[in-house]
Amino acid sequence: MPKWGLTMEEGTLVSWMVEVGDTIEPGMQLAEVETDKIVNVMEATFSGVLLKKVADEGDVLPVSALLGVIGDGSTSEADIEAFIANFGSEAPAEAAAVDAPVAAAAPGGIYEITMPKWGLTMEEGTLVKWMVETGAKVEPGMELAEVETDKIVNVLENMHSGVMRRIVAEEGDVLPVGALLGIIAEEGISDADIDAYLAGGGAASAEESACSTPAEEPVVETAAPAEQLVPIAGMRAAIAKTVSTSWSNIPHYMVTVAIDMGKADALARSMKEADTKVSINDLIIKAAAVAIQKYPLLNASYADKNITMHRDVNMAVAIGLDEGVVMPVINNCQSLSLPEIGVKSRELVALAKDGKLGKAEMSGGTIAISNMGMLGVESFVAIVPPTMSAILAIGTVKEEAVVRGGKIEVAKMMRITISADHRVHDGAYAAKFLAELRGILEAPEILSN
């Protein structure tokens, strides 16, 4: 079982993609593995023959658990069984290497970025590309670099808050597992402190010093807790990490607007009668993509004192599951027709419910939408996802009394609240965008063209 990401502790073997007796080559797809409701494909890293499947489809197994055996085609059944029986006999040393963190903590707020060990057979990796520069502020979960192992490129993620202070390894370097790639340090750490740390041998030296003078841990008797503690794991842990990072690092502001959805609702119904399934959410996605053409900062993001302007409107759509919320992406919404957005939306919902969302569906979002109207929620505030600058929170469509020309009328009203990153744009800009969005939805004929 591979370890994809710093927080991954276990995975589900969804399906085998090869059979016993198949010839295996590096890069061949072996199996689908589900982690936090995201299905990844596990690829082979060496040649041989699939001799035996140890894990069954549907098994939930910890990182490094044995899934199958690849070897020489002439290997006897007795040798295979002996290998399986002895697998993990060197677990203490091997497991420590596999589970080694990407950045090793050091005294004084200095953190090493080291070559990770992805997989039991990995001994070295190639630093393909740095994704941050010296001086950049980094947060847990941020992508630091691309690392190639056996022709498979993985993304190295950060696990500490601080500043990227030193880039030690250069792009193209082939380095062994554990090799120093760079240094992250907390605010206030001087260059002299980092130089002294490196001169002293880094984390390895600090660990040897700590091991030479072990401290006795006091024995503390504790009473049984009155409450039950439920560990956070899987999708819930991933959500907790994401929203904590977003809420802590993005200065949010919110703006709400009320929209008459009478004509939009009628358009959706008429398209449905014509056998074209389109939801209110699909209408809002298309309308937002159109409005963004006039207000492109809503489709931008903040990164290291720069604003990244995205060309395509890639809408991340919140889908609620029993375990939590996932946000797959509809790409190029500005170029898709309303019916095409409807088809893509239904495809993503089906994949989410079946636990079949992969990296392709979960990556590249530039703006997000969360709709709780079907739950009867009138309005709410959403948290801006990382790498984006805005999310639209959609309330229910309900009949309300409104005053028009001095007369009370009944209208189908809906409220949209935008949560946005104040570093990228301001409340007035978002208000103008919402006014444009309201104008499109209240005269939605343009969306069906």
Coordinates of C-alpha atoms in Angstrom, one line a residue, residues 18 44 83 123-124 135 150 155 170 246 271 281 295 299 309 329 345 364 381 389 394 396-397 414 425 432:
V18 CA -3.8 -7.0 -13.7
A44 CA 4.5 -0.6 -11.1
F83 CA 8.4 -14.5 1.2
E123 CA 16.0 4.5 -2.9
E124 CA 16.5 7.8 -4.8
G135 CA 11.6 33.9 0.5
D150 CA 11.0 5.5 -11.7
V155 CA 4.3 16.3 -5.8
E170 CA 19.0 21.9 -7.8
S246 CA -8.1 28.5 4.5
M271 CA -35.4 22.6 -20.9
N281 CA -27.0 25.1 -10.0
Y295 CA -14.8 40.7 -13.4
N299 CA -11.3 33.9 -11.0
M309 CA -5.0 35.5 -13.3
V329 CA -14.1 20.5 -10.9
S345 CA -22.4 18.0 -13.2
G364 CA -7.4 22.8 -11.1
V381 CA -21.4 31.6 4.5
S389 CA -10.1 33.6 -4.1
I394 CA -26.3 29.4 -2.9
T396 CA -32.9 28.0 -1.7
V397 CA -35.4 29.4 -4.2
M414 CA -32.8 33.3 -4.0
H425 CA -10.2 42.1 -4.5
K432 CA -20.4 44.6 -9.0

